Structure formats: C-alpha cells, structure tokens
Amino acid sequence: MRKLFYVLCFMLAGFPVLAKTKFYSANNPLFRYTGRVDFTKPETPRFYAPGVYVEVGFEGSYCELWLNDEELYGKYHNYITVVIDGGTPQRIKLKQKENRIIVGDKLSEGKHQLLICKGTEAGIGYIDFVGIRCEKLLPAKPAPVRKIEFIGNSITCGMGSNSTALPCGEGDWYDQSDAYQSYGAITARTLNSGYHLSSVSGIGLMHSCCDHKFVMPQLFDKINFRDNELVWDFSRYQPDVLSICLGQNDGVQDSATFAKNYLSFIANIRKVYPNTTIVCLSSPMADAKLATFMRAQLSAIVKHQCQNGDKNIYYHVFEKQYQAGCSYHPSVKEHYEIAAQLSAFIKKIKGWN
C-alpha cells in the first residue's frame, strides 16, 4: 500500500509539468534540419546518414523527444547525441521502434536550444524524427553562414571512436560510433560551419571492403547510403568546402588507375559543386606505405587539376597514424587532433577567422 502511495505521489508531482507541455510535430517550420534528409513524409523526416542533425529552441523546464528507429534486422538500434544549450553531449542508444526519451525534466525555466544528431550510420538503419514535447517551441539560433561537406569512410563516420558506454570488443560493431564527435563535425563547429557527413564504413573510391556492393562515386548523389537509393538534390546544400577522405579501404592500387578514378570522381563533384573548395585528404589511419602512396597520388591529382584550370583544389596529408580507438580507428581524442589540423588548414586556404 505504501509503495502504491509513493508511486501515485510521484505521478501527481509530474502532472503540473506535463500539463503545461504540448507535442510539436516534426513538420513544424521552427525545426531546422541539416544533412541529407528524406522529406517524403514531412511529418516524419527520415535520417539515414551519420551526423544528420535537427535544431530548435524551446521554452520551459521539460523536453521529451519522439523518434522512430528502423530496428534493422529486428536487433540494430541507432544512437543519437543530444545537446542542450551547448552543454555536455548526451549519447543515447535507442531501444525500440518507437522511442519517447526525456532529455530534460529539471531544466531551468526560460529559453533553451536543442540539437539532436544521428550518431550512427546508414548501415545501422534509419531514424524517423517525429517531434518533441515541451512547453513552447521557439526558433533555433541563427544558422551558420559557412557550409562544409565531408566525404569519407568509417573514419569520417566516427566509427570505433567512443568506448565510454561499452569497451572495444563488447556489444555490436557500431556501439562505439559517434558521428557528433567525429573530426568532420568537430571541424565544422570549430569553424562555425554547418556540415554534412557523406560517409559509409568500408567504402572506397574504387574498392570497398567488408562485402560492400558500392563505391563512393556511386553513392555520392543519394540520401540512402545503405541501399544506394533516393536521389539527393544538390541545390539544397552547396558547401563552401568539401573534403574527400578516401583510400584506406582501397589500399595501395595501381597509380594510374587510382588517379583516373579519383579525377573522374572530382569531375562529377564539379558538375554539382562548381564553386566549392575541394580538399583531398590522406587517410588518418594510413600506415607508412599507404601514406606514401596517398601523398604522391594526391599531389599529382591536385597538380593535374590546377594545370587544367581548376585552382580551387588542395591536398593535405596527415603526418601521424591515428588508431587508438576500436579496431585501430581513431579515438574521440584523436578525432579532436585530426580536426585541429584540418581546421587550421581550412582557415589558411579560405582566410577564415
């Protein structure tokens, strides 16, 4: 009887807060989406790619997220990262198809800013954003003027980087993935920029690993990177800078063939991004042999482009091998180191403060 009394008291204590709240659907114009989002159903926009994020403001001390998880193969569950008022990121694993997650129930009264980021990649399944429950929805803070896109593989996804919830080797292979703290997302925030992560674990320029059916040039114009479906409208996001971090899964290839494929990919990129600054990156995981190969290849590719009139292209080679995370991938700490190098390089070539 006493236990029932305490439960009733707890429920009643929460009623005044919940009574003041209202559900706001994902198609509310105050939500701002960044990334390759499928808006086929505007009331439940779908996120496939890692790092897709939604921002909004809200008022009051309570906030509850409503999200649907694909629950791929009946067992895979995506992670999200939630940030309120620019504070400590909350990394949360979804647990079922329909998720109602309280991310703030003891916030200070007043205005707040909310960011929700898909932490895992397309291979784990999609997320449908349904909306949030709060007292009042408010506009997000102004969007950054700058825009960057990061093309890459598992490194760019942030795979194997975060072992705070589960140590390396435990759980499923994606349990240590953290797109929000990947080098691309960190670089973008450092430079006060929006960002897209166009990345897939195991993907290559001309050779992908791990039984992948596709290579990046095939997926580049898609929303659904897992199944090579849903054509992306490039007019929706024209980046100021685009980095290409491919080659780890290709390995050392025939030089002429690799260069031919890389130049063909750049030509296709130029068709949709004629004014974007392109930065060709070596792999942060590369061993000495692959790093030497990539340095020679990227130098020659950029030289070729410049000689043929495209002078808005550069290359950067990472001098160190980063592999302190799971499966020899960079750790979160190392992603910050990689981002520091890349941020400094972009600042230099773009003249950004």
Coordinates of N, CA and C in Angstrom, one line a residue, residues 36 221-224 228-234 236:
R36 N 21.4 15.2 -45.3 CA 20.6 14.6 -46.4 C 19.4 13.9 -45.8
D221 N 25.4 10.7 -54.9 CA 24.2 11.5 -55.2 C 23.0 11.0 -54.5
K222 N 23.1 10.2 -53.4 CA 22.0 9.5 -52.8 C 21.8 10.0 -51.4
I223 N 20.6 9.8 -50.9 CA 20.2 10.1 -49.5 C 20.4 8.8 -48.6
N224 N 20.0 7.7 -49.2 CA 20.1 6.4 -48.5 C 21.4 5.8 -48.9
N228 N 21.9 2.7 -51.7 CA 22.1 3.4 -53.0 C 20.8 3.8 -53.6
E229 N 19.9 4.5 -52.8 CA 18.6 4.9 -53.2 C 18.3 6.3 -52.8
L230 N 17.3 6.9 -53.4 CA 16.7 8.2 -53.1 C 17.7 9.3 -53.5
V231 N 17.5 9.9 -54.7 CA 18.4 10.8 -55.3 C 18.4 12.1 -54.5
W232 N 19.6 12.6 -54.2 CA 19.7 13.9 -53.4 C 19.7 15.1 -54.3
D233 N 19.1 16.1 -53.9 CA 19.0 17.4 -54.6 C 20.2 18.3 -54.1
F234 N 21.2 18.4 -54.9 CA 22.4 19.1 -54.5 C 22.1 20.6 -54.4
R236 N 20.1 21.9 -52.5 CA 19.7 22.1 -51.2 C 20.8 22.4 -50.2

